[in-house]
């Protein structure tokens, strides 16, 4: 068999895979499912062909033969105790150009952070060679940590953003890639020269991605106004027109992130009291909208998000490490049936780890419980994991393909090892009496990328 870790221009390995052992995924928001002695077979297109529980190893050859494969040459990975498969993590909000500035600018306001830290870093992506090097490192870094799908903001540079799409495709990461639209309230040296330039580059990205990956097997374009502050009305209107031209293309933006940002938006758009009204007016709110942060929504905005089936990208690390400790009311969104996923907001957040995002989401939900005098219960372990997998898939419009394991779904998965590691880490030791649930909890709470032995996207092993 050829090395599954080799670089390939194809979004699938072309090789069938099979595993026997423990598989963990979400049955619902509140219920984890532990499938023990499970046999899973992934066909050469990267889709799950067989998912069968309570399989004795002696039965495997017959199952393989029944599905048209030769058992004597078919590779089966037998997972030992302390090893399991789970769905890949979905990062619903990520700034790829900020890969090199993670951890910088702690404790300052959003606007100051943009002006004093971020814009200068993102401006470097005018250099094509810099973009190639940095995006290669970025995508490798996220894959290493088990993020099989990411919704990326690029810089405002069209060429660099097309490079980001290329890198994701070549390295095998599932991705939504957007050229950042911004033609005001940024330095002259870091903004779109004009509305027409911004719209032209957006259309060029859509065309580029659809040429690169015509069926959208891995990479999709996403329309990406940075936020209303950075876009004139004419630009937002033009992006709304592109949404009408391409009704299947998702949309992402920052939404009700910080009080200073909200007040500035109202000064720029006095005809709109609510950001939801503003974005809806320009045709940028629908079931494909990914709204990052969502800290200070008013009642009518929550009603609108529920009605239009918009998704919330919850970014608990960046929300709590800038100037203020900002608490998104995630329990209320879940209570209303609003789609919610997790985002690392890497750049704004200090960590690019989805494991860290899950832990911080729990801390933020605990703060919300205190803030609401106990009305909003904190997120459970099962809920946090759901947001990192199936919830994120729903927000990105991919829940029919990924987020859990089922026959016909695509195999985006992590192979997790917690015992006898090649690269020992600092995860809590697994003891003889530990159940699979305890081992899983120890991984989520104390594990790191060293415990993620393999990462698969559409059946292709993609961790370097």
Coordinates of C-alpha atoms in Angstrom, one line a residue:
X1 CA 0.0 0.0 0.0
X2 CA 1.2 3.5 -0.7
X3 CA 1.8 6.0 2.1
X4 CA -1.5 7.8 3.0
X5 CA 0.5 10.7 4.4
X6 CA 2.1 11.6 1.1
X7 CA 1.1 14.9 -0.5
X8 CA -1.6 14.5 -3.2
X9 CA -3.6 16.8 -5.5
X10 CA -6.6 14.6 -5.0
X11 CA -9.1 15.2 -2.2
X12 CA -9.4 11.4 -1.4
X13 CA -6.7 8.7 -1.0
X14 CA -8.3 6.3 -3.4
X15 CA -7.7 3.5 -0.9
X16 CA -10.3 1.7 1.2
X17 CA -9.8 1.8 5.0
X18 CA -11.1 -0.4 7.8
X19 CA -11.0 -0.2 11.6
X20 CA -12.2 -2.4 14.5
X21 CA -12.5 -1.0 18.0
X22 CA -14.1 1.8 19.9
X23 CA -15.9 4.7 18.0
X24 CA -17.3 7.7 19.8
X25 CA -19.6 10.3 18.4
X26 CA -22.7 12.4 19.2
X27 CA -26.2 11.0 18.9
X28 CA -27.6 14.3 19.8
X29 CA -26.6 17.6 21.6
X30 CA -26.8 15.9 24.9
X31 CA -26.0 12.2 24.2
X32 CA -22.7 10.7 23.3
X33 CA -22.6 7.2 21.7
X34 CA -19.8 4.8 22.5
X35 CA -19.7 2.0 19.9
X36 CA -17.5 -0.8 21.1
X37 CA -16.2 -3.7 19.0
X38 CA -17.3 -1.6 16.0
X39 CA -16.3 -2.4 12.5
X40 CA -16.1 0.6 10.1
X41 CA -15.2 0.3 6.4
X42 CA -14.4 3.4 4.3
X43 CA -14.5 3.0 0.5
X44 CA -12.0 4.5 -1.9
X45 CA -14.1 7.6 -2.3
X46 CA -13.8 8.4 1.4
X47 CA -17.4 7.5 2.3
X48 CA -18.4 5.1 5.1
X49 CA -19.6 1.9 3.5
X50 CA -20.0 -0.2 6.6
X51 CA -20.7 0.7 10.2
X52 CA -21.5 -2.4 12.3
X53 CA -21.4 -2.8 16.0
X54 CA -20.6 -5.8 18.3
X55 CA -18.4 -7.4 15.6
X56 CA -16.1 -10.2 16.7
X57 CA -12.8 -10.1 14.9
X58 CA -13.4 -13.5 13.4
X59 CA -16.4 -12.0 11.5
X60 CA -14.4 -9.3 9.7
X61 CA -13.1 -11.3 6.8
X62 CA -16.7 -12.3 5.8
X63 CA -17.9 -8.7 6.1
X64 CA -15.1 -7.6 3.8
X65 CA -15.8 -10.3 1.3
X66 CA -19.5 -9.4 1.3
X67 CA -18.6 -5.9 0.2
X68 CA -16.4 -7.0 -2.7
X69 CA -12.9 -6.8 -1.2
X70 CA -10.3 -9.5 -0.8
X71 CA -9.8 -10.1 2.9
X72 CA -6.3 -11.5 2.6
X73 CA -4.9 -8.2 1.2
X74 CA -7.3 -5.7 2.9
X75 CA -5.7 -3.7 5.7
X76 CA -7.7 -3.5 9.0
X77 CA -6.5 -1.3 11.9
X78 CA -7.4 -2.9 15.2
X79 CA -7.7 -0.3 17.9
X80 CA -6.5 -1.4 21.3
X81 CA -7.8 -0.3 24.7
X82 CA -7.2 3.5 25.1
X83 CA -7.5 4.0 21.3
X84 CA -10.6 5.3 19.6
X85 CA -12.0 7.1 16.6
X86 CA -14.1 10.3 16.9
X87 CA -15.3 12.8 14.3
X88 CA -12.9 15.5 13.2
X89 CA -13.2 18.9 14.7
X90 CA -14.9 21.7 12.8
X91 CA -13.6 25.3 13.4
X92 CA -16.4 27.7 12.4
X93 CA -14.4 30.9 12.7
X94 CA -10.7 31.2 11.9
X95 CA -8.4 34.0 10.5
X96 CA -5.7 32.2 8.5
X97 CA -3.5 35.4 8.1
X98 CA -3.4 35.7 11.8
X99 CA -1.5 32.4 12.3
X100 CA 1.7 34.2 13.1
X101 CA 0.2 36.7 15.6
X102 CA -1.6 34.3 18.0
X103 CA -1.3 35.5 21.6
X104 CA -0.5 39.1 20.7
X105 CA -2.6 42.1 21.9
X106 CA -4.1 40.7 25.0
X107 CA -6.2 43.0 27.1
X108 CA -6.9 45.8 24.5
X109 CA -10.2 46.7 22.7
X110 CA -11.1 45.1 19.4
X111 CA -10.7 48.3 17.4
X112 CA -7.2 49.0 19.0
X113 CA -6.2 45.4 18.4
X114 CA -7.1 45.6 14.7
X115 CA -5.3 48.9 14.2
X116 CA -2.2 48.2 16.3
X117 CA -1.6 44.5 15.8
X118 CA -3.7 42.8 13.2
X119 CA -3.8 45.0 10.1
X120 CA 0.0 45.1 9.9
X121 CA 0.2 41.3 10.1
X122 CA -2.4 40.7 7.5
X123 CA -0.8 43.3 5.1
X124 CA 2.2 40.9 4.8
X125 CA 0.1 38.7 2.5
X126 CA 0.6 41.1 -0.4
X127 CA 3.8 39.0 -0.7
X128 CA 2.8 35.8 -2.5
X129 CA 5.8 33.8 -1.3
X130 CA 5.0 34.8 2.3
X131 CA 1.4 33.7 1.8
X132 CA 2.5 30.3 0.5
X133 CA 4.9 29.7 3.4
X134 CA 2.5 30.9 6.1
X135 CA -0.6 29.3 4.8
X136 CA 1.2 25.9 4.5
X137 CA 2.3 26.2 8.1
X138 CA -1.2 27.3 9.2
X139 CA -3.1 24.4 7.5
X140 CA -0.5 21.9 8.7
X141 CA -0.9 23.2 12.2
X142 CA -4.7 22.9 12.3
X143 CA -4.6 19.5 10.8
X144 CA -2.1 18.4 13.4
X145 CA -4.6 19.4 16.0
X146 CA -7.5 17.5 14.5
X147 CA -9.3 20.4 12.8
X148 CA -10.5 18.6 9.7
X149 CA -12.8 21.5 8.6
X150 CA -12.1 25.2 9.0
X151 CA -14.1 28.3 7.9
X152 CA -11.3 30.7 7.0
X153 CA -11.1 34.4 6.6
X154 CA -8.3 35.3 4.3
X155 CA -6.8 38.8 4.0
X156 CA -8.2 41.3 1.6
X157 CA -5.6 40.2 -1.1
X158 CA -7.3 38.2 -3.8
X159 CA -4.2 36.3 -4.9
X160 CA -3.2 35.3 -1.4
X161 CA -6.7 34.0 -0.7
X162 CA -6.6 31.9 -3.8
X163 CA -3.3 30.5 -2.5
X164 CA -5.1 29.6 0.8
X165 CA -7.7 27.7 -1.1
X166 CA -5.0 25.9 -3.1
X167 CA -3.1 24.9 0.1
X168 CA -6.2 23.6 1.8
X169 CA -7.1 21.5 -1.3
X170 CA -3.5 20.2 -1.7
X171 CA -3.1 19.3 1.9
X172 CA -6.6 17.7 2.1
X173 CA -8.3 20.0 4.6
X174 CA -12.0 20.6 4.2
X175 CA -12.4 24.4 4.1
X176 CA -14.6 27.4 3.5
X177 CA -12.3 30.1 2.2
X178 CA -13.2 33.8 2.0
X179 CA -11.5 36.9 0.6
X180 CA -12.0 39.5 3.3
X181 CA -14.0 42.5 2.0
X182 CA -13.0 45.8 3.6
X183 CA -12.9 49.2 1.9
X184 CA -13.0 51.6 4.9
X185 CA -12.0 52.2 8.5
X186 CA -8.6 50.5 8.0
X187 CA -5.2 52.0 7.0
X188 CA -4.8 53.1 3.4
X189 CA -2.2 50.4 2.9
X190 CA -4.6 47.7 4.1
X191 CA -8.0 48.0 2.4
X192 CA -9.7 47.3 -0.9
X193 CA -8.8 50.1 -3.3
X194 CA -12.5 50.4 -4.3
X195 CA -15.8 48.7 -4.1
X196 CA -15.4 47.4 -7.7
X197 CA -12.0 45.9 -6.8
X198 CA -13.4 44.1 -3.8
X199 CA -16.4 42.6 -5.7
X200 CA -14.2 41.6 -8.6
X201 CA -11.8 39.8 -6.4
X202 CA -14.6 38.1 -4.6
X203 CA -16.0 36.8 -7.9
X204 CA -12.5 35.7 -8.9
X205 CA -12.2 33.7 -5.8
X206 CA -15.5 31.9 -6.3
X207 CA -14.5 31.1 -9.9
X208 CA -11.0 29.9 -8.8
X209 CA -12.4 27.6 -6.1
X210 CA -15.0 26.1 -8.4
X211 CA -12.3 25.4 -11.0
X212 CA -10.0 23.9 -8.4
X213 CA -12.7 21.8 -6.8
X214 CA -15.7 21.7 -9.2
X215 CA -17.9 19.5 -7.0
X216 CA -16.9 21.2 -3.8
X217 CA -15.6 18.0 -2.3
X218 CA -13.2 19.8 0.0
X219 CA -13.0 23.5 -0.6
X220 CA -15.9 26.0 -1.0
X221 CA -15.8 29.8 -1.3
X222 CA -17.5 31.9 1.4
X223 CA -18.6 35.5 1.0
X224 CA -16.7 37.4 3.8
X225 CA -17.5 41.0 4.7
X226 CA -15.1 41.5 7.6
X227 CA -17.8 43.4 9.5
X228 CA -20.1 46.3 8.7
X229 CA -17.6 48.9 10.0
X230 CA -15.2 48.0 7.3
X231 CA -17.7 48.0 4.4
X232 CA -19.6 50.9 2.8
X233 CA -23.2 50.4 1.9
X234 CA -22.4 50.0 -1.8
X235 CA -20.0 47.1 -1.0
X236 CA -22.5 45.3 1.2
X237 CA -25.1 45.7 -1.5
X238 CA -22.7 44.3 -4.1
X239 CA -22.0 41.3 -1.8
X240 CA -25.7 40.8 -1.5
X241 CA -26.0 40.7 -5.3
X242 CA -23.2 38.0 -5.4
X243 CA -25.3 36.0 -2.9
X244 CA -28.2 36.1 -5.3
X245 CA -25.9 35.1 -8.2
X246 CA -24.6 32.2 -6.1
X247 CA -27.3 31.1 -3.7
X248 CA -25.4 28.0 -2.6
X249 CA -22.4 30.0 -1.4
X250 CA -22.1 30.5 2.4
X251 CA -21.6 33.9 4.1
X252 CA -19.5 34.8 7.1
X253 CA -19.0 37.9 9.2
X254 CA -18.4 39.2 12.7
X255 CA -21.7 39.9 14.5
X256 CA -22.5 41.8 17.7
X257 CA -18.9 41.2 18.9
X258 CA -18.2 44.1 21.2
X259 CA -20.0 47.1 22.5
X260 CA -17.6 49.6 20.9
X261 CA -18.0 47.8 17.6
X262 CA -21.8 47.8 17.9
X263 CA -21.9 51.5 18.7
X264 CA -19.6 52.4 15.8
X265 CA -21.8 50.3 13.5
X266 CA -24.9 52.3 14.6
X267 CA -23.0 55.6 13.9
X268 CA -22.1 54.4 10.4
X269 CA -25.6 53.0 9.7
X270 CA -28.0 55.2 11.7
X271 CA -30.9 53.8 9.8
X272 CA -30.5 50.4 11.5
X273 CA -30.7 49.9 15.2
X274 CA -29.9 46.2 15.0
X275 CA -27.0 44.6 13.1
X276 CA -29.5 41.8 12.2
X277 CA -31.6 44.3 10.4
X278 CA -28.6 45.8 8.6
X279 CA -27.3 42.4 7.3
X280 CA -30.8 41.3 6.4
X281 CA -31.3 44.5 4.4
X282 CA -28.3 43.8 2.3
X283 CA -29.2 40.1 1.7
X284 CA -26.5 38.7 3.9
X285 CA -28.6 36.7 6.4
X286 CA -29.9 33.3 5.6
X287 CA -29.5 29.6 6.5
X288 CA -25.9 29.7 5.2
X289 CA -24.8 32.7 7.3
X290 CA -22.0 32.0 9.8
X291 CA -22.1 34.8 12.5
X292 CA -19.0 35.0 14.7
X293 CA -19.2 35.9 18.4
X294 CA -22.9 37.0 18.8
X295 CA -22.3 38.4 22.3
X296 CA -25.0 41.1 22.7
X297 CA -28.0 40.0 20.6
X298 CA -31.3 41.6 21.4
X299 CA -34.5 39.6 21.6
X300 CA -35.6 40.4 18.1
X301 CA -32.2 39.5 16.7
X302 CA -32.3 36.1 18.3
X303 CA -35.8 35.6 16.8
X304 CA -34.4 36.5 13.4
X305 CA -31.5 34.1 13.6
X306 CA -33.9 31.4 14.6
X307 CA -36.3 32.2 11.8
X308 CA -33.6 32.5 9.1
X309 CA -31.6 29.4 10.5
X310 CA -28.4 31.4 10.7
X311 CA -25.4 29.8 12.5
X312 CA -23.5 31.1 15.5
X313 CA -19.7 30.6 15.6
X314 CA -18.9 30.7 19.3
X315 CA -15.4 31.8 20.0
X316 CA -14.9 31.6 23.8
X317 CA -11.2 32.1 24.0
X318 CA -11.0 35.4 22.1
X319 CA -14.2 36.6 23.7
X320 CA -12.6 36.4 27.1
X321 CA -9.0 37.5 26.5
X322 CA -9.3 40.9 25.0
X323 CA -10.2 44.0 27.0
X324 CA -13.5 42.6 28.5
X325 CA -14.7 39.1 29.5
X326 CA -17.5 38.8 27.1
X327 CA -20.1 36.0 27.6
X328 CA -22.1 34.7 24.7
X329 CA -25.5 33.4 25.9
X330 CA -25.0 30.0 24.2
X331 CA -27.5 28.2 26.4
X332 CA -30.2 30.6 25.2
X333 CA -29.2 30.0 21.6
X334 CA -29.4 26.2 22.1
X335 CA -32.7 26.6 23.9
X336 CA -34.1 28.3 20.9
X337 CA -32.8 25.7 18.4
X338 CA -30.2 28.1 16.9
X339 CA -27.3 26.3 15.2
X340 CA -24.1 26.7 17.3
X341 CA -20.5 25.6 16.6
X342 CA -17.1 26.5 18.1
X343 CA -14.4 28.7 16.6
X344 CA -10.8 29.0 17.6
X345 CA -10.7 32.6 16.2
X346 CA -7.0 31.9 15.9
X347 CA -5.3 35.3 16.1
X348 CA -7.9 36.9 18.2
X349 CA -7.6 33.9 20.5
X350 CA -4.3 32.7 21.9
X351 CA -4.9 29.1 21.0
X352 CA -5.5 27.2 17.8
X353 CA -6.7 24.1 19.6
X354 CA -10.3 23.0 19.5
X355 CA -9.7 21.1 22.8
X356 CA -8.9 24.5 24.4
X357 CA -12.0 26.0 22.8
X358 CA -14.2 23.3 24.3
X359 CA -12.7 23.8 27.8
X360 CA -13.1 27.6 27.6
X361 CA -16.7 27.2 26.3
X362 CA -17.4 25.4 29.6
X363 CA -15.8 28.1 31.6
X364 CA -17.8 30.8 29.8
X365 CA -21.0 28.8 30.3
X366 CA -20.3 28.5 34.0
X367 CA -19.9 32.3 34.1
X368 CA -23.2 32.6 32.3
X369 CA -24.8 30.4 35.0
X370 CA -23.6 32.8 37.6
X371 CA -24.7 35.8 35.6
X372 CA -28.2 34.4 35.2
X373 CA -28.5 33.3 38.8
X374 CA -28.6 29.7 37.8
X375 CA -31.1 29.9 34.9
X376 CA -28.6 28.9 32.3
X377 CA -27.0 25.6 33.1
X378 CA -23.3 25.2 32.0
X379 CA -22.4 23.1 29.0
X380 CA -21.9 19.4 29.7
X381 CA -19.0 17.4 28.3
X382 CA -21.3 15.9 25.7
X383 CA -22.6 19.4 24.6
X384 CA -19.1 20.8 24.2
X385 CA -18.0 17.9 22.1
X386 CA -21.2 18.2 20.0
X387 CA -20.5 21.9 19.3
X388 CA -16.9 21.0 18.2
X389 CA -18.1 18.3 15.8
X390 CA -21.8 18.0 14.7
X391 CA -22.7 21.5 15.7
X392 CA -19.9 23.0 13.7
X393 CA -20.9 20.8 10.7
X394 CA -24.4 22.2 11.0
X395 CA -23.2 25.8 11.1
X396 CA -21.1 25.2 8.0
X397 CA -23.9 23.5 6.1
X398 CA -22.0 20.2 6.1
X399 CA -24.0 18.1 8.5
X400 CA -25.2 15.8 5.7
X401 CA -21.6 14.9 5.0
X402 CA -19.6 15.1 8.3
X403 CA -19.9 15.6 12.1
X404 CA -20.8 12.0 13.0
X405 CA -20.4 8.5 11.7
X406 CA -23.1 6.9 9.6
X407 CA -23.2 4.9 6.4
X408 CA -23.0 7.2 3.4
X409 CA -21.2 10.0 5.4
X410 CA -17.7 11.0 4.6
X411 CA -14.9 9.8 6.8
X412 CA -13.5 12.9 8.6
X413 CA -12.1 11.4 11.7
X414 CA -9.4 11.5 14.4
X415 CA -7.6 8.4 15.6
X416 CA -6.9 9.1 19.3
X417 CA -4.3 7.2 21.3
X418 CA -4.1 7.7 25.1
X419 CA -1.7 4.8 26.1
X420 CA 1.8 3.9 24.9
X421 CA 2.2 7.0 22.8
X422 CA 5.0 7.4 20.3
X423 CA 5.3 11.0 21.6
X424 CA 4.4 10.9 25.3
X425 CA 2.4 14.0 26.4
X426 CA 0.9 15.2 29.6
X427 CA -2.6 13.8 29.4
X428 CA -3.9 12.4 32.6
X429 CA -2.8 8.8 32.9
X430 CA -5.2 6.1 31.9
X431 CA -5.7 3.6 34.8
X432 CA -6.8 0.0 34.7
X433 CA -10.3 0.7 36.0
X434 CA -11.0 3.6 33.6
X435 CA -14.1 3.2 31.4
X436 CA -14.2 4.4 27.8
X437 CA -16.1 7.5 29.0
X438 CA -13.4 8.3 31.6
X439 CA -10.7 7.8 29.0
X440 CA -12.6 10.1 26.6
X441 CA -13.1 12.8 29.3
X442 CA -9.4 12.7 30.2
X443 CA -8.5 13.2 26.5
X444 CA -10.9 16.2 26.1
X445 CA -9.8 17.8 29.3
X446 CA -6.1 17.0 29.5
X447 CA -5.0 15.7 26.1
X448 CA -3.4 17.6 23.2
X449 CA -2.3 17.1 19.6
X450 CA 0.2 14.4 20.7
X451 CA -2.7 12.2 21.5
X452 CA -4.1 12.6 17.9
X453 CA -2.2 9.8 16.1
X454 CA -4.0 10.1 12.7
X455 CA -6.3 12.7 11.1
X456 CA -8.5 11.6 8.2
X457 CA -10.4 13.8 5.7
X458 CA -12.6 11.9 3.2
X459 CA -10.6 8.8 4.1
X460 CA -7.2 10.4 3.4
X461 CA -4.6 10.5 6.2
X462 CA -3.6 14.2 6.3
X463 CA -1.6 14.7 9.5
X464 CA 2.0 15.5 8.7

